[in-house]
mmCIF file of C-alpha atoms in Angstrom:
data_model
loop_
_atom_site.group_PDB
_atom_site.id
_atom_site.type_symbol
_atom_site.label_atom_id
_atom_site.label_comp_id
_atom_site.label_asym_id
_atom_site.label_seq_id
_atom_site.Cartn_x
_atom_site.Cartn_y
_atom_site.Cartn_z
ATOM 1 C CA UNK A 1 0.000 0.000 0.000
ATOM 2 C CA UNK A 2 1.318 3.504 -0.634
ATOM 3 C CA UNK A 3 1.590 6.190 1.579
ATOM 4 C CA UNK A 4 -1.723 8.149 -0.197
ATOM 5 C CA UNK A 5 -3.694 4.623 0.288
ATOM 6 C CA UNK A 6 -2.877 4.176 4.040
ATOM 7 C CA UNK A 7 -3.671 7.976 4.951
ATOM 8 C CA UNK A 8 -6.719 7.957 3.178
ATOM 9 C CA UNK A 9 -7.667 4.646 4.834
ATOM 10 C CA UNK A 10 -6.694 6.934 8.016
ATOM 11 C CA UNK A 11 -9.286 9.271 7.113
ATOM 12 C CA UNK A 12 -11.393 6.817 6.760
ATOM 13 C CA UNK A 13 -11.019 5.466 9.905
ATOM 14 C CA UNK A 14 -11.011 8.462 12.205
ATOM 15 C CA UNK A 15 -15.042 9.443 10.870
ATOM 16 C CA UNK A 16 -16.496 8.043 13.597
ATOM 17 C CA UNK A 17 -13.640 9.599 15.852
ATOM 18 C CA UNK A 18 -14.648 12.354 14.439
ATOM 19 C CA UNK A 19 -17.965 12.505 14.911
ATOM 20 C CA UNK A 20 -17.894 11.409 18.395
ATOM 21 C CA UNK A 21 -15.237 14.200 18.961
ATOM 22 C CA UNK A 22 -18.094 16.945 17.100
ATOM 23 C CA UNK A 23 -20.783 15.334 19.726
ATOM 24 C CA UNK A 24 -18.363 15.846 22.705
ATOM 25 C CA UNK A 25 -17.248 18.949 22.151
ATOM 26 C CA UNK A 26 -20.748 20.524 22.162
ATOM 27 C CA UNK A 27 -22.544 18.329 24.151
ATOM 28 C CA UNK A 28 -20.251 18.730 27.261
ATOM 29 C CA UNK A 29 -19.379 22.420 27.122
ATOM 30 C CA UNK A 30 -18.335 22.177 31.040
ATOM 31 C CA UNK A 31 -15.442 20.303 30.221
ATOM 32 C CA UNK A 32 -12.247 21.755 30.439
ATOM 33 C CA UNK A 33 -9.764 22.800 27.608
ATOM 34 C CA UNK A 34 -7.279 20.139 29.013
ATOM 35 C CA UNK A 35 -10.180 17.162 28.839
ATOM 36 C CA UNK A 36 -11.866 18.141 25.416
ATOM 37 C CA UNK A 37 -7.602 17.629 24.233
ATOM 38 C CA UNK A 38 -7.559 14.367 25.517
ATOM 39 C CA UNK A 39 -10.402 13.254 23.090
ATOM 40 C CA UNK A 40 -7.749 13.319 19.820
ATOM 41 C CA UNK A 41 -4.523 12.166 21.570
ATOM 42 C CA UNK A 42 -7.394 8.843 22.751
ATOM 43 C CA UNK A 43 -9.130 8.552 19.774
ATOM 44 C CA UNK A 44 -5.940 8.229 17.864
ATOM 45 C CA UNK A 45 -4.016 5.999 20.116
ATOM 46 C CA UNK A 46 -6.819 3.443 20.193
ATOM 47 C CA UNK A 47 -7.096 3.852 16.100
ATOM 48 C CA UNK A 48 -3.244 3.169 16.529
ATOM 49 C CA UNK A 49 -3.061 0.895 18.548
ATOM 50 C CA UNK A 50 -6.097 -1.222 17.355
ATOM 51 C CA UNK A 51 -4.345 -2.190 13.654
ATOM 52 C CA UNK A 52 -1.572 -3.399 15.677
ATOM 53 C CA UNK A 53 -3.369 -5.313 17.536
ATOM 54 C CA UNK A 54 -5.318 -7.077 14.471
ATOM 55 C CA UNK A 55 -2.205 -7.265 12.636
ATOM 56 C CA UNK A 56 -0.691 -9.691 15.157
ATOM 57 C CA UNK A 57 -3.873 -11.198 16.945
ATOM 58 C CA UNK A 58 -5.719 -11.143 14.079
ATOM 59 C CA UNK A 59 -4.761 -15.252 12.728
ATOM 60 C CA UNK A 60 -5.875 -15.910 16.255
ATOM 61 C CA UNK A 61 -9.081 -14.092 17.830
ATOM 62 C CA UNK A 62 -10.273 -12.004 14.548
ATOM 63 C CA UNK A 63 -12.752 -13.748 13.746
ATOM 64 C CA UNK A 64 -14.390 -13.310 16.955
ATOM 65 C CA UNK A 65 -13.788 -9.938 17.435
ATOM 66 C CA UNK A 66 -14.916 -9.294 14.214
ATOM 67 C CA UNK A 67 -18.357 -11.216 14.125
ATOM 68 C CA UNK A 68 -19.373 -9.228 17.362
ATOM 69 C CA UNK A 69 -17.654 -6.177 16.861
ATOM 70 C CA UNK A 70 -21.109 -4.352 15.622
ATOM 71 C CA UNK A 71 -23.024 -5.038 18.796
ATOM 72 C CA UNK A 72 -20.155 -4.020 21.231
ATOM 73 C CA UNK A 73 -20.243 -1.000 19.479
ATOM 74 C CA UNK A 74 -23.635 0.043 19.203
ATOM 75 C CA UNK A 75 -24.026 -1.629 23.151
ATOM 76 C CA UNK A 76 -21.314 1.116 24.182
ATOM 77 C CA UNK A 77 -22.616 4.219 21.881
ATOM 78 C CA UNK A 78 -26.274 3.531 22.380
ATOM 79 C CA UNK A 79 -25.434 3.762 25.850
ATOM 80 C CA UNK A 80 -23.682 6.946 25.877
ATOM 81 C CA UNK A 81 -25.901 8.234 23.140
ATOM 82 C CA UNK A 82 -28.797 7.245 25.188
ATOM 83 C CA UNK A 83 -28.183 8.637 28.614
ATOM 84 C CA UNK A 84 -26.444 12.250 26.578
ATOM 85 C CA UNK A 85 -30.205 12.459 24.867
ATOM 86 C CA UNK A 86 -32.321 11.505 28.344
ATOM 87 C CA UNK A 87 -30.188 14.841 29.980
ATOM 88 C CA UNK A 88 -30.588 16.897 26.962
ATOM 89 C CA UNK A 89 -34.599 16.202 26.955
ATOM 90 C CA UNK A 90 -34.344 16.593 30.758
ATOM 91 C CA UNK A 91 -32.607 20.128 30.363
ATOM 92 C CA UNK A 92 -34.711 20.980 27.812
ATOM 93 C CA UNK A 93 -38.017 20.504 29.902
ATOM 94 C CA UNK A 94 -36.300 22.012 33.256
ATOM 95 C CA UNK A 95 -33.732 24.949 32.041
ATOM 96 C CA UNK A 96 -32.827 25.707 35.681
ATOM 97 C CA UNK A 97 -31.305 22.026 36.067
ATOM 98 C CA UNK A 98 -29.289 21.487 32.650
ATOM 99 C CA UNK A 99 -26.540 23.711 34.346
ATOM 100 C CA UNK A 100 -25.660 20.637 36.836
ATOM 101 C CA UNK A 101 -22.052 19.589 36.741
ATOM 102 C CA UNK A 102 -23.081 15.836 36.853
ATOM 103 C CA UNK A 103 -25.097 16.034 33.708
ATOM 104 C CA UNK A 104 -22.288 17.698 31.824
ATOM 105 C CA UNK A 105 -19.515 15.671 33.196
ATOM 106 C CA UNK A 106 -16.591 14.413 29.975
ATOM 107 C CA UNK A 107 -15.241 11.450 32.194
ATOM 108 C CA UNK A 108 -11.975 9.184 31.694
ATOM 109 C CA UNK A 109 -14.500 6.374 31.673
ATOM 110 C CA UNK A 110 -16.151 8.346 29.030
ATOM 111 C CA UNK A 111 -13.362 9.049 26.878
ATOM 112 C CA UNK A 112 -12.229 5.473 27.059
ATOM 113 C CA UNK A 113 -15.393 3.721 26.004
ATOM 114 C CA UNK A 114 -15.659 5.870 22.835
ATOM 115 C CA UNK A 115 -11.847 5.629 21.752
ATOM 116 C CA UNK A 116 -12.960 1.583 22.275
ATOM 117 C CA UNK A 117 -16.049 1.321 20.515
ATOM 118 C CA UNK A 118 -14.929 4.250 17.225
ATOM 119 C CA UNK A 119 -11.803 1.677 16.777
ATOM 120 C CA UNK A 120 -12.861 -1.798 17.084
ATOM 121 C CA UNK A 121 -13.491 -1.381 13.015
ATOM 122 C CA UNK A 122 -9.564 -0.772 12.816
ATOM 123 C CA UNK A 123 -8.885 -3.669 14.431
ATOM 124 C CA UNK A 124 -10.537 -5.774 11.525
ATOM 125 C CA UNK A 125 -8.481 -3.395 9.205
ATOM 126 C CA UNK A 126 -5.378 -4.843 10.772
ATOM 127 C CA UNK A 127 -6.451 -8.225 10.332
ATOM 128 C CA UNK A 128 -6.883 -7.496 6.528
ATOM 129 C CA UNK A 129 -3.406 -5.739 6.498
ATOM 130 C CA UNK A 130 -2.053 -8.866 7.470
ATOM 131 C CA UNK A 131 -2.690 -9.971 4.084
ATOM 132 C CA UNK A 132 -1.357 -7.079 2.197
ATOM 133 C CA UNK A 133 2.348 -6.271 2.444
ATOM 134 C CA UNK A 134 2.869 -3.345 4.635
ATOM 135 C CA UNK A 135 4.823 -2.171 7.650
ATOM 136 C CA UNK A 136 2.678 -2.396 9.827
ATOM 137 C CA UNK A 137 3.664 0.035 12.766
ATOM 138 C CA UNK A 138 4.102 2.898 9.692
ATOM 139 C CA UNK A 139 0.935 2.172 8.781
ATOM 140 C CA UNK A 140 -0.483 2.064 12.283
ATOM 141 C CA UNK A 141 1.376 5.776 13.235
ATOM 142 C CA UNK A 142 -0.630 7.084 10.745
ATOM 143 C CA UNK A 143 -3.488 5.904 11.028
ATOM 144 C CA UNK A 144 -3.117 7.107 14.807
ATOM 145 C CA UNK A 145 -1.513 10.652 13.566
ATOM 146 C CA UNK A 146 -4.644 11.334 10.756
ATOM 147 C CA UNK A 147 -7.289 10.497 13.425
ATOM 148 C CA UNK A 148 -5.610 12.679 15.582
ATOM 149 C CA UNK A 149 -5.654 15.853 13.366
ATOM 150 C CA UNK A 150 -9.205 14.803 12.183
ATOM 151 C CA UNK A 151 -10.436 15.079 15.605
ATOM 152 C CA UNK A 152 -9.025 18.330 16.672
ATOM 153 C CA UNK A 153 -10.868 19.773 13.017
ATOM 154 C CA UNK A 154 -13.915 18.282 15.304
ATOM 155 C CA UNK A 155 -13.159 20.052 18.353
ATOM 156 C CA UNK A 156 -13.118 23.451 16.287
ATOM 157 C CA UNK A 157 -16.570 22.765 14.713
ATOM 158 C CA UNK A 158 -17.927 21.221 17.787
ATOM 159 C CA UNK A 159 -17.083 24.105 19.929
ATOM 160 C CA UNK A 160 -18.485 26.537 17.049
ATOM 161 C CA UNK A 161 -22.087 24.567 16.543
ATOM 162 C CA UNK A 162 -22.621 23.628 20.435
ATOM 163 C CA UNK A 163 -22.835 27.473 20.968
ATOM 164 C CA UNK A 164 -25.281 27.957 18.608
ATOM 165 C CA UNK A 165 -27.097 24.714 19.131
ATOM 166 C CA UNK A 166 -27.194 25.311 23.400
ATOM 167 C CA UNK A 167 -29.351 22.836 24.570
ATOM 168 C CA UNK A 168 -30.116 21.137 22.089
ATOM 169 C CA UNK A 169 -26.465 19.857 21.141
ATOM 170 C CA UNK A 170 -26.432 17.119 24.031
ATOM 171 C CA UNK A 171 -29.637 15.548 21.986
ATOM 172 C CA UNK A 172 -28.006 16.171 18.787
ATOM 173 C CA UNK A 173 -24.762 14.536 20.052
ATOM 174 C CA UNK A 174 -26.748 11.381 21.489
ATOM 175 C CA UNK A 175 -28.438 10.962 18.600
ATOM 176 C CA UNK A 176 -25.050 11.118 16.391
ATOM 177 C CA UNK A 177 -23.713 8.180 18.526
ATOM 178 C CA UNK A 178 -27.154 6.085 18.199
ATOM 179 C CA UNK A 179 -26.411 6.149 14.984
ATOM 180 C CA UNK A 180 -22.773 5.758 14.445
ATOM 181 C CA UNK A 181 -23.379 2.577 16.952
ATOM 182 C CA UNK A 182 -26.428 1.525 14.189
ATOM 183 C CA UNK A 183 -24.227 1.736 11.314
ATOM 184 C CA UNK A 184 -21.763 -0.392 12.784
ATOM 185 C CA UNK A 185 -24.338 -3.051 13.649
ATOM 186 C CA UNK A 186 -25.775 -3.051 10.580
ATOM 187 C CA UNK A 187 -23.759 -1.848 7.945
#
């Protein structure tokens, strides 16, 4: 694969990163500067780290991981994506209470669920990159460095439509990660 292939592959990859990231940044506009960064340094480890890990584990457990890799994915997003458009509904119907610091809370756990469940595909793209001829940890750094960049683009635009979206953007967001976790169940 050429350099062009693999980065556009990378772009590939990092959509749902990105969209996620979009959803985050203006669905939790509480969360600090420092925690809204950590969403593209995650999201592009995990879409590192996750071709690696097909790449090498792939012969073994792919085929597992890949037959159920649709329905841990929508299980983890239609979680998040459920509870993010319950508050937004909530705040919506009581103004005074969408202010709480619970409701708007970016957590580790958070973070860590989404880098999982917006990377699982590029773990079956490792397992298929097994069969190609590539170096694998090149391809894997970028990969990881072009969902990184695509995801701070999201921060910018998140940041820019949550203000004009308010409280609406938390049922927005939700329903963005209903359906990124639908598409990768069924499509």
């Amino acid at each position: 694969m050429s350099m062009v292939e693999i980065i556009v592959l990378g772009v590939a990859l990092a959509m749902d990163a990105f969209a996620v990231t979009i959803s985050n940044a203006f669905c939790y506009r509480g969360a600090s500067r420092a925690r809204l960064f950590v969403l593209p340094i995650a999201f592009g480890v995990f879409q590192g780290l996750m071709p690696l890990l097909g790449f090498f584990l792939g012969g073994i457990i792919g085929n597992i991981i890949e037959a159920y890799a649709g329905i841990v994915t929508l299980v983890i997003l239609g979680i998040i994506g459920g509870t993010m458009i319950k508050e937004g509904v909530s705040a919506l119907r009581n103004p005074e209470e969408s202010c709480s610091i619970e409701a708007q809370r970016l957590t580790v756990g958070v973070i860590l669920m989404q880098s999982v469940a917006t990377s699982i595909d590029a773990f079956a793209v490792g397992v298929s990159l097994r069969a190609v001829n590539v170096d694998i940890a090149l391809s894997a750094a970028i990969i990881a460095l072009t969902t990184c960049a695509c995801c701070f683009v999201a921060l910018a635009l998140g940041k820019r439509f949550g203000n004009v979206l308010g409280d609406r953007a938390q049922i927005v967001g939700g329903v963005v990660l209903v359906l990124i976790g639908l598409k990768a169940m069924f499509f």
